[in-house]
XYZ file of C-alpha atoms in Angstrom:
689
model
C 19.921 10.433 5.366
C 17.287 10.579 8.185
C 18.613 12.162 11.385
C 17.523 11.567 14.762
C 16.055 15.076 14.849
C 13.319 14.260 12.026
C 15.253 15.982 9.403
C 15.973 14.346 6.225
C 19.016 15.633 4.232
C 21.654 14.838 1.921
C 25.085 13.365 2.547
C 26.527 16.535 0.703
C 24.969 18.695 3.479
C 26.827 16.518 6.064
C 30.108 16.978 4.020
C 29.509 20.920 4.068
C 28.653 21.110 7.892
C 31.683 19.064 8.688
C 33.959 21.946 6.713
C 32.074 24.630 8.084
C 32.581 23.489 11.808
C 36.076 23.295 11.180
C 35.863 26.934 10.324
C 33.815 27.703 13.365
C 36.160 26.039 15.770
C 39.336 27.926 14.249
C 37.587 31.369 14.619
C 36.519 30.560 18.031
C 40.239 30.009 18.839
C 41.158 33.381 17.109
C 38.508 35.489 18.594
C 38.221 34.367 22.206
C 39.182 37.281 24.697
C 41.039 35.798 27.569
C 39.347 36.752 30.706
C 36.074 36.875 29.436
C 34.879 33.610 30.877
C 32.618 33.106 27.985
C 31.883 29.224 27.206
C 28.263 29.912 25.677
C 29.624 29.094 22.265
C 30.880 25.677 23.006
C 27.586 23.629 22.795
C 26.914 21.690 19.632
C 23.536 21.559 18.233
C 21.879 18.047 18.078
C 21.398 18.447 14.169
C 25.313 19.477 13.855
C 26.278 16.782 16.037
C 24.170 14.113 14.151
C 25.656 15.470 10.666
C 29.117 15.560 11.961
C 28.495 11.683 13.081
C 27.198 10.974 9.572
C 30.397 12.207 7.978
C 32.551 10.577 10.159
C 30.673 7.307 9.502
C 30.714 7.835 5.703
C 34.588 8.367 5.822
C 34.927 5.308 7.851
C 34.833 1.635 6.572
C 31.864 -0.271 7.890
C 34.425 -2.719 9.622
C 36.075 0.221 11.659
C 32.841 1.122 13.439
C 33.093 -1.827 15.901
C 36.836 -2.074 15.909
C 38.721 -2.591 19.012
C 35.229 -2.511 20.861
C 33.814 -5.793 20.108
C 30.253 -4.489 19.567
C 28.185 -4.024 16.299
C 27.692 -1.191 14.189
C 24.704 1.224 14.419
C 21.474 -0.095 13.620
C 19.549 2.924 13.336
C 20.235 5.748 15.385
C 20.034 7.414 12.092
C 20.119 6.089 8.523
C 23.912 6.182 7.058
C 23.897 8.168 3.702
C 23.360 5.648 0.587
C 24.314 6.149 -2.776
C 20.786 7.546 -3.769
C 21.608 10.366 -1.489
C 24.970 11.367 -2.806
C 24.140 14.022 -5.702
C 25.599 13.116 -9.068
C 27.597 15.503 -10.988
C 25.435 18.613 -11.314
C 25.737 21.553 -13.544
C 26.417 24.842 -12.529
C 22.902 25.695 -12.304
C 21.563 22.463 -10.579
C 21.583 21.527 -6.801
C 20.122 18.222 -5.095
C 16.765 18.750 -3.539
C 15.722 15.247 -2.795
C 15.797 11.635 -3.714
C 13.765 9.863 -6.526
C 14.073 6.113 -7.875
C 17.159 5.679 -5.845
C 18.942 8.554 -7.124
C 19.695 11.934 -6.186
C 16.992 14.567 -7.579
C 18.830 17.533 -9.231
C 16.905 20.723 -9.892
C 17.437 23.999 -11.753
C 15.430 26.516 -9.801
C 15.798 29.484 -12.321
C 14.667 27.335 -15.265
C 11.446 26.305 -13.407
C 10.421 29.909 -13.310
C 9.291 29.775 -9.768
C 8.444 26.607 -7.595
C 5.727 26.779 -5.381
C 5.368 24.363 -2.289
C 2.319 23.601 -0.374
C 1.222 21.048 2.493
C 2.523 20.352 6.133
C 6.097 19.685 4.526
C 6.467 22.819 2.573
C 8.287 25.015 5.155
C 10.734 22.021 6.363
C 11.477 21.743 2.351
C 12.264 25.253 1.913
C 14.403 25.477 5.232
C 16.478 22.628 3.880
C 16.984 24.111 0.295
C 17.679 27.407 1.796
C 20.213 26.259 4.311
C 21.816 23.871 1.472
C 22.426 27.154 -0.485
C 23.849 28.934 2.142
C 26.272 26.191 3.463
C 27.411 25.678 -0.183
C 28.710 29.286 -0.492
C 31.628 28.163 1.959
C 33.100 25.921 -0.532
C 35.979 27.091 -2.581
C 34.817 28.545 -5.825
C 31.309 28.052 -4.812
C 28.487 29.908 -6.597
C 27.552 33.193 -5.049
C 24.232 33.234 -3.699
C 22.034 35.872 -1.907
C 18.412 35.047 -0.673
C 15.586 37.659 -0.158
C 12.982 36.914 2.360
C 10.213 39.197 3.496
C 10.088 39.526 7.298
C 6.699 37.847 7.767
C 8.074 34.890 5.855
C 11.136 34.718 7.737
C 8.925 34.579 11.015
C 7.306 31.419 9.634
C 10.396 29.765 8.673
C 12.618 30.555 11.567
C 10.505 31.531 14.433
C 9.309 35.053 15.858
C 12.842 36.513 16.349
C 14.375 38.358 13.315
C 17.585 39.234 14.908
C 19.904 40.135 12.065
C 23.030 39.111 13.781
C 21.788 35.528 13.776
C 21.596 35.332 10.044
C 24.251 34.825 7.550
C 25.298 37.767 5.398
C 23.798 36.414 2.538
C 20.526 35.784 3.951
C 18.613 39.449 3.721
C 15.523 40.054 5.565
C 13.454 42.706 3.681
C 10.265 44.387 4.878
C 7.744 42.829 2.710
C 7.156 41.179 -0.741
C 6.924 44.507 -2.649
C 10.215 45.753 -1.340
C 11.729 42.319 -2.476
C 10.253 42.756 -5.825
C 11.782 46.258 -6.139
C 15.047 44.957 -5.381
C 14.672 42.218 -8.207
C 13.652 44.392 -10.697
C 16.643 46.788 -9.983
C 18.979 43.981 -10.201
C 17.330 42.461 -13.239
C 17.754 45.818 -15.151
C 21.174 46.104 -14.166
C 21.978 42.579 -15.031
C 20.258 42.931 -18.511
C 22.258 46.110 -19.324
C 25.441 44.399 -18.538
C 24.578 41.070 -20.393
C 27.270 41.044 -23.576
C 24.664 39.287 -25.455
C 21.359 37.346 -25.211
C 21.609 34.578 -23.043
C 19.072 31.644 -23.415
C 17.470 29.667 -20.364
C 18.075 26.463 -22.346
C 21.809 27.129 -22.300
C 23.352 24.368 -19.719
C 26.709 26.599 -19.093
C 27.053 28.458 -16.019
C 25.639 32.058 -15.671
C 28.283 34.822 -14.955
C 25.822 36.293 -12.528
C 25.259 35.447 -8.790
C 22.277 33.494 -7.856
C 19.482 35.818 -6.249
C 16.852 33.432 -5.014
C 13.534 34.951 -3.697
C 11.770 32.923 -0.707
C 8.147 34.401 -0.293
C 4.412 33.896 -0.113
C 3.306 35.146 -3.640
C 0.591 37.871 -3.187
C -2.281 38.183 -5.722
C -1.675 41.752 -6.274
C 1.967 41.093 -7.325
C 1.622 37.946 -9.240
C 2.088 39.420 -12.743
C 4.826 41.387 -11.376
C 6.719 38.262 -10.043
C 6.100 36.354 -12.908
C 7.581 38.765 -15.384
C 10.780 38.973 -13.176
C 11.127 35.383 -12.899
C 10.453 34.809 -16.391
C 13.097 37.375 -17.701
C 15.580 36.881 -15.178
C 15.794 33.040 -15.522
C 18.810 33.453 -17.688
C 20.375 36.148 -15.566
C 20.516 34.258 -12.014
C 17.060 35.199 -10.713
C 15.020 32.358 -9.244
C 12.005 32.018 -6.784
C 10.942 29.553 -4.288
C 7.372 30.301 -2.995
C 5.435 29.382 -0.197
C 2.148 28.714 -1.759
C 0.672 27.609 -4.967
C 2.364 29.145 -8.131
C 0.557 28.371 -11.070
C 2.806 30.398 -13.801
C 5.664 27.823 -12.858
C 4.838 24.778 -10.783
C 3.481 23.758 -7.463
C 4.205 20.672 -5.295
C 2.339 19.321 -2.503
C 4.741 17.988 0.383
C 4.010 15.803 3.306
C 5.422 16.193 6.700
C 8.371 13.810 5.844
C 9.255 15.384 2.597
C 7.203 12.817 0.267
C 5.668 14.374 -2.737
C 1.874 13.949 -2.441
C 1.040 15.641 -5.590
C 2.326 18.091 -8.097
C 0.753 20.439 -10.972
C 1.318 19.272 -14.714
C 4.313 21.143 -15.339
C 6.593 19.513 -13.019
C 4.719 16.189 -12.435
C 7.310 14.078 -14.499
C 10.386 15.179 -12.398
C 8.900 15.277 -8.785
C 6.218 12.711 -8.519
C 7.235 9.848 -6.078
C 10.193 11.961 -5.043
C 10.977 12.826 -1.328
C 12.382 16.391 -0.926
C 14.861 17.189 1.934
C 13.198 18.871 4.796
C 14.560 20.560 8.212
C 12.373 21.180 11.321
C 12.551 24.900 12.186
C 14.981 24.134 15.146
C 17.513 22.485 13.000
C 17.403 25.099 10.351
C 18.011 27.844 12.859
C 20.962 25.849 14.482
C 22.558 25.545 11.054
C 22.115 29.116 10.094
C 23.851 29.967 13.468
C 26.668 27.699 12.405
C 26.976 29.152 8.803
C 26.782 32.676 10.423
C 29.597 31.885 13.151
C 31.798 30.916 10.341
C 31.657 34.275 8.637
C 34.031 37.016 9.490
C 33.286 39.333 12.303
C 30.816 41.954 11.761
C 31.877 45.383 13.052
C 30.665 48.830 12.557
C 33.654 50.385 14.384
C 36.425 49.616 16.616
C 35.649 50.472 20.315
C 38.168 51.297 22.830
C 40.913 48.462 22.768
C 42.257 47.900 26.208
C 45.019 45.561 27.216
C 43.980 42.914 29.904
C 46.583 44.318 32.268
C 46.190 47.761 33.842
C 49.194 49.502 32.221
C 50.386 52.393 34.632
C 50.066 54.722 31.472
C 47.013 56.533 30.119
C 45.614 54.292 27.135
C 45.074 55.868 23.753
C 41.868 55.525 22.069
C 41.089 54.164 18.876
C 38.742 56.137 16.177
C 35.395 54.786 16.934
C 35.303 55.051 20.445
C 33.133 57.560 22.331
C 33.617 60.922 21.075
C 35.535 59.867 18.177
C 34.797 59.497 14.535
C 34.372 55.902 12.886
C 37.235 53.902 11.177
C 36.700 52.762 7.801
C 37.291 48.921 7.471
C 36.330 46.085 5.501
C 33.157 45.365 7.885
C 32.016 49.160 7.268
C 32.802 49.695 3.612
C 30.198 49.119 1.124
C 30.713 45.963 -0.533
C 29.538 45.110 -4.275
C 26.189 43.497 -3.406
C 22.510 44.047 -4.172
C 20.543 47.195 -3.424
C 19.108 46.802 0.022
C 16.224 48.616 1.781
C 16.565 50.135 5.304
C 14.417 47.303 6.781
C 16.624 44.551 5.188
C 19.899 46.565 6.681
C 21.173 44.598 9.668
C 23.929 46.644 10.923
C 25.042 45.520 14.505
C 25.605 48.083 17.103
C 29.080 49.212 18.027
C 31.253 46.525 19.682
C 32.293 47.066 23.265
C 35.678 45.543 22.844
C 37.390 44.738 25.989
C 40.489 42.879 27.258
C 42.613 42.833 24.005
C 46.249 43.609 22.533
C 48.581 42.171 19.477
C 50.858 38.893 19.153
C 54.446 37.806 19.789
C 57.922 39.106 19.717
C 59.469 37.501 16.508
C 62.911 37.373 17.864
C 61.885 35.496 20.887
C 59.871 33.162 19.104
C 61.908 29.891 18.845
C 63.537 30.872 22.235
C 60.033 31.082 24.040
C 59.497 27.484 22.741
C 62.504 25.922 24.694
C 63.269 28.356 27.826
C 61.631 30.933 29.827
C 62.627 34.435 28.626
C 65.764 35.760 30.685
C 64.319 39.450 30.945
C 61.019 38.445 32.601
C 61.639 34.793 33.680
C 58.520 33.299 35.447
C 59.185 31.699 38.604
C 59.998 27.731 38.651
C 56.977 25.688 39.238
C 56.128 24.787 42.878
C 54.967 21.200 43.491
C 52.250 21.210 46.343
C 52.570 19.018 49.321
C 50.992 15.592 48.492
C 47.825 14.658 49.985
C 46.116 11.231 50.996
C 43.255 10.766 48.412
C 40.002 9.556 49.601
C 39.186 6.705 47.370
C 35.918 4.811 47.566
C 36.104 1.296 48.671
C 35.074 -0.492 45.459
C 36.417 -3.779 44.109
C 37.016 -3.826 40.257
C 34.838 -5.527 38.042
C 35.439 -8.767 36.251
C 36.537 -8.530 32.398
C 32.859 -8.764 31.531
C 32.286 -5.377 32.888
C 30.025 -6.416 35.865
C 30.978 -5.132 39.227
C 31.898 -7.577 41.756
C 31.164 -5.352 44.712
C 28.727 -2.242 44.606
C 29.982 -0.434 47.636
C 29.445 3.355 47.283
C 31.036 5.537 45.014
C 30.837 9.451 45.673
C 27.252 10.752 45.973
C 25.988 11.520 42.731
C 25.576 15.277 43.609
C 29.268 15.706 43.976
C 30.180 14.099 40.610
C 31.227 16.615 37.807
C 28.880 15.976 34.690
C 31.364 17.192 31.980
C 35.023 18.479 32.445
C 35.306 22.213 33.634
C 38.370 23.506 35.274
C 36.209 26.090 36.864
C 34.322 23.763 39.116
C 35.328 24.960 42.553
C 32.558 23.012 44.302
C 34.400 19.892 44.746
C 37.556 20.065 47.254
C 39.814 17.302 46.307
C 43.370 16.414 46.943
C 46.152 17.195 44.574
C 47.454 14.395 42.436
C 51.226 14.765 41.322
C 53.066 12.996 38.713
C 55.739 12.407 41.463
C 52.991 10.415 43.534
C 53.119 6.815 44.600
C 50.604 5.599 42.114
C 52.297 2.785 39.815
C 50.333 4.303 36.540
C 50.680 7.634 35.254
C 48.333 8.993 32.522
C 49.111 12.011 30.529
C 46.245 13.595 28.433
C 47.818 17.179 27.908
C 49.348 16.861 24.566
C 49.880 13.545 23.214
C 48.203 10.917 25.358
C 50.596 8.633 27.298
C 50.150 5.761 29.685
C 53.530 4.860 31.792
C 53.973 2.047 34.199
C 56.385 3.174 37.072
C 58.306 0.249 38.769
C 58.490 0.052 42.688
C 62.048 1.166 42.887
C 60.906 4.491 41.116
C 63.637 4.342 38.557
C 62.303 2.113 35.856
C 59.058 2.914 33.825
C 57.561 1.693 30.681
C 55.455 3.157 28.168
C 52.215 1.548 27.780
C 50.757 3.676 25.267
C 51.334 1.312 22.381
C 49.302 -1.240 23.815
C 46.099 0.851 23.922
C 43.694 0.839 20.902
C 41.901 4.054 19.843
C 38.645 3.375 21.731
C 40.596 2.354 24.841
C 42.348 5.864 24.807
C 39.185 7.623 24.414
C 37.755 5.880 27.539
C 40.670 6.789 29.496
C 40.648 10.407 28.147
C 36.793 10.618 29.039
C 37.265 9.482 32.856
C 40.348 11.812 33.087
C 38.269 14.624 32.226
C 35.660 13.329 34.730
C 38.003 13.117 37.892
C 34.881 11.969 40.111
C 33.589 9.326 37.416
C 30.716 9.540 34.989
C 27.706 7.404 34.454
C 28.015 4.688 31.931
C 25.119 6.086 29.925
C 26.809 9.500 29.425
C 30.240 7.865 28.562
C 28.786 5.623 25.885
C 26.567 8.312 24.575
C 29.755 10.384 23.976
C 31.998 7.785 22.644
C 29.477 5.609 20.841
C 26.576 7.938 19.873
C 25.420 5.350 17.247
C 25.575 2.190 19.648
C 22.349 0.168 19.134
C 19.415 1.032 21.288
C 18.811 -2.509 22.308
C 22.452 -3.070 23.284
C 23.846 0.479 24.040
C 26.542 -0.958 26.373
C 28.098 -3.733 24.404
C 30.991 -1.665 22.954
C 31.956 -0.119 26.278
C 32.020 -3.418 28.021
C 33.986 -4.925 25.320
C 36.288 -1.960 25.312
C 37.023 -2.371 29.179
C 37.536 -6.148 29.081
C 40.151 -5.421 26.214
C 41.770 -2.654 28.186
C 42.046 -4.947 31.104
C 43.872 -7.467 28.926
C 46.094 -5.004 27.419
C 47.089 -3.732 30.871
C 47.827 -7.069 32.133
C 50.011 -8.164 29.324
C 51.850 -4.976 29.128
C 52.609 -4.731 32.935
C 53.361 -8.639 32.948
C 50.642 -9.317 35.335
C 51.167 -6.494 37.841
C 47.943 -4.787 36.810
C 44.851 -5.510 35.127
C 42.400 -2.728 35.713
C 42.562 1.022 36.574
C 38.608 1.622 36.939
C 36.379 1.397 39.786
C 32.565 1.207 39.617
C 29.187 0.658 40.999
C 25.825 0.688 39.848
C 26.838 1.679 36.353
C 29.061 4.755 37.521
C 32.805 4.303 36.566
C 36.026 6.438 37.654
C 39.801 5.820 37.401
C 41.116 4.322 40.689
C 43.186 7.155 42.065
C 45.230 4.410 44.127
C 46.761 3.286 40.966
C 46.802 6.181 38.751
C 47.520 9.604 38.654
C 46.484 12.251 35.827
C 48.380 15.382 34.632
C 45.006 16.905 33.859
C 44.043 16.703 37.514
C 47.138 18.330 38.707
C 46.313 21.278 36.052
C 42.639 21.392 37.401
C 43.656 21.913 40.957
C 45.782 24.628 40.109
C 43.250 26.374 38.207
C 40.887 26.024 40.924
C 43.312 27.205 43.456
C 44.204 30.232 41.595
C 40.583 31.222 41.254
C 40.190 31.150 45.210
C 43.579 32.230 46.189
C 43.595 34.616 49.237
C 46.414 36.859 47.888
C 48.180 37.831 44.816
C 51.374 36.054 45.627
C 49.388 32.497 46.162
C 47.362 33.290 42.844
C 50.777 34.137 40.843
C 52.372 30.955 42.182
C 49.226 28.884 40.870
C 48.896 30.532 37.629
C 52.540 29.693 36.890
C 51.991 26.317 37.784
C 49.174 26.329 35.244
C 51.156 27.672 32.458
C 54.125 24.670 33.415
C 51.649 22.050 33.572
C 49.695 22.916 30.124
C 51.775 21.039 27.841
C 49.339 20.765 25.039
C 45.705 20.526 24.054
C 43.482 17.861 25.916
C 44.154 14.394 24.217
C 45.726 16.295 21.241
C 46.139 13.145 19.246
C 42.486 12.136 19.443
C 39.871 13.312 17.094
C 36.676 12.152 18.393
C 33.900 14.741 18.065
C 33.053 14.831 21.864
C 36.543 15.887 22.805
C 36.053 19.567 21.164
C 34.045 20.983 23.980
C 36.314 20.018 27.163
C 39.315 20.639 24.958
C 38.451 24.233 23.950
C 37.076 24.881 27.569
C 40.391 24.048 29.004
C 42.322 26.076 26.745
C 40.128 28.946 27.748
C 40.507 28.077 31.390
C 44.165 28.407 30.938
C 44.051 31.733 28.986
C 41.766 33.223 31.554
C 44.009 32.320 34.341
C 46.976 33.805 32.480
C 44.925 37.338 31.828
C 44.472 37.235 35.870
C 48.159 37.088 36.281
C 48.920 39.631 33.636
C 46.844 42.067 35.835
C 48.955 41.034 38.840
C 52.150 41.915 36.913
C 51.070 45.268 35.541
C 53.796 46.713 37.780
C 56.309 44.243 36.342
C 55.899 44.616 32.513
C 58.973 42.753 31.461
C 57.514 39.548 33.303
C 54.015 40.070 32.063
C 55.521 40.147 28.438
C 57.563 37.094 29.066
C 54.442 35.187 30.373
C 52.443 36.386 27.351
C 55.252 35.072 25.117
C 55.156 31.559 26.749
C 51.161 31.492 26.621
C 51.581 32.482 22.772
C 53.202 29.376 21.770
C 50.524 27.427 23.439
C 47.548 29.394 21.518
C 49.703 30.475 18.618
C 46.266 31.869 16.792
C 44.755 33.715 19.445
C 44.821 37.410 18.505
C 44.194 38.748 21.761
C 47.379 37.676 23.136
C 49.297 39.277 20.168
C 47.588 42.510 20.984
C 48.554 42.406 24.605
C 52.113 41.569 23.798
C 52.322 44.777 21.521
C 50.712 46.994 24.211
C 53.593 45.786 26.604
C 56.191 46.200 23.932
C 55.119 49.753 23.359
C 55.079 50.258 27.147
C 58.615 48.812 27.296
C 59.709 51.162 24.556
C 60.122 47.981 22.237
C 58.689 49.978 19.407
C 60.407 47.829 16.556
C 59.043 44.758 17.947
C 55.510 45.699 17.401
C 55.874 45.452 13.450
C 57.585 41.941 14.060
C 54.620 41.068 16.297
C 52.124 41.781 13.761
C 54.220 40.068 11.034
C 54.394 36.938 12.995
C 50.513 36.885 13.662
C 49.891 37.516 9.968
C 52.276 34.592 9.190
C 50.516 32.245 11.925
C 47.073 33.115 10.494
C 48.079 32.767 7.079
C 48.775 28.817 8.121
C 45.042 28.464 8.522
C 43.963 30.810 5.703
C 42.960 33.865 8.157
C 43.779 37.322 8.349
C 44.245 39.600 11.434
C 41.114 41.125 12.089
C 39.932 44.707 11.715
C 40.482 45.498 15.663
C 44.141 44.078 15.552
C 44.916 45.973 12.247
C 43.628 49.203 13.817
C 45.690 48.750 17.115
C 48.709 48.163 15.119
C 48.008 51.287 13.107
C 47.417 53.357 15.913
C 50.633 51.993 17.739
C 52.735 52.971 14.656
C 50.918 56.260 14.526
C 51.862 56.923 18.347
C 55.359 56.194 17.585
C 55.691 58.574 14.678
C 53.991 61.324 17.009
C 56.938 60.768 19.575
């Protein structure tokens, strides 16, 4: 499939990236340190967005693309995967490297005894192959692959920066070609000694050895040495992809778009008229970053572990902090892997751990879901005084989406580009769900739209009348309280819209939404949007949104003049946050604002925990409530355990750790080294007492 980024990749890579992205998002939720304010990892690279969209389209029947939208399917934002790009059943030694004659092109790297690539598309083809091999390693029961790349070649492939922290664990950067060949020779001798019997390259069965692939520019001085390694190692999982001509094996000239311009005689029958998969440098680095982020965190030691609240007792230090010996851990202990030169080693600097603790009290697990903890009850929600909202005087448009009256909406400089609970530049009145607006939209948790009658006692749930795309439009406008441009809304919800008719689906959806509202409310209401010059917003005279309440409380808590006001607002935040943003929708654009909102809430809680440092029982009760909302966040569990120790609840620490282990097992994860070390430290502290 061809992507807007100029990449040409397989449908298989789109499926792999979708799975890796799920892992990355899960790890973000686990690893986030509440109070850090970090949002740098929430952006999605263009190539990742394109691959996720391609995967969604491959899973969705063509008829569904324009369902409930009245628009047409994509006509070329990128080409959807075809049968030719879906790899056939491959043997254990093969992988798809391109397309030929309407079929995926399978290739056995080891059997070729080295494949050289030249021409303007050579680097792009090698990037695509390298990324695909690393992405495959995240599949269950996948082949173990390690890739050796000399530093000079890594710069050519991925840019000048050789920050080892940005590369996946299985991509090893070594000093030079000679160092790589030393490693290959040692591995060849080791594998040859362990081989139970001679193995022939012609065998089609899987090799018991991990794949070790060299990606390098062949040097004249080392040609014979490299040839001997690839000849003898072909049956033992050793292979080479070479940046340049390679006479002993085969050579391919690749054009910029991946098409094969010429080949050597040894590979002509297989590669002539083929098109190889290619990745631009920026796309290759973005996908390597994604693969790296899906791996377990690398740590050389556990630094000082602190709770987010300043407890009134001295805090013990973990081994590995300043002045203390390091602690053995899975991240530190040598794993069974290939010999590695010092230059290839990428040990990260010690972590500066801050703002941490361990999770939930198992005895209160179910109680926390249904009622406040009696020992440390958080004060009830305090509803603010209602204020009159300044709503722009703009009439609503007709069913075709064209504004009838183009009066002024808020100035563009005051609009919120994307949802951010931390945006404090925009003072606005508070909307409450007990206000006078007849329509109430709930987007925290499962989306609901309710219609309240004039007497205030009766209301009707209109949610069933809304189609999925209509819900998405409402969620987008709810996340943009002051409205959004039609261009940004359409790009988010219909990223594959035809370029010549980009707004057809949007206008059709609005028209259908008006008709659905008119029918569901028996003619009382037909439109809840206002718009002018392509700028759309929800009409605050007609509708109120729970997310707006939460945003107001978050903003007020950040700018509160004293701890008492901040405490009241954070308690409102906890009460209002009844679930993830639009939890029942699965559109890709929702992931960023959804995780950002969750972090805003956790950051607000960390502030209140510090305020409650003199009231540890209330702080513990607050953390227990928040744990139910973020059940996989390890920092919350660590904080709970620290407070439990401070309150003398030593037996509860083990239950907290057990609960965390159980929750993480639900998503195939385990407690981190940091959490395990803290648990052991707290247990040792109790034994010492």
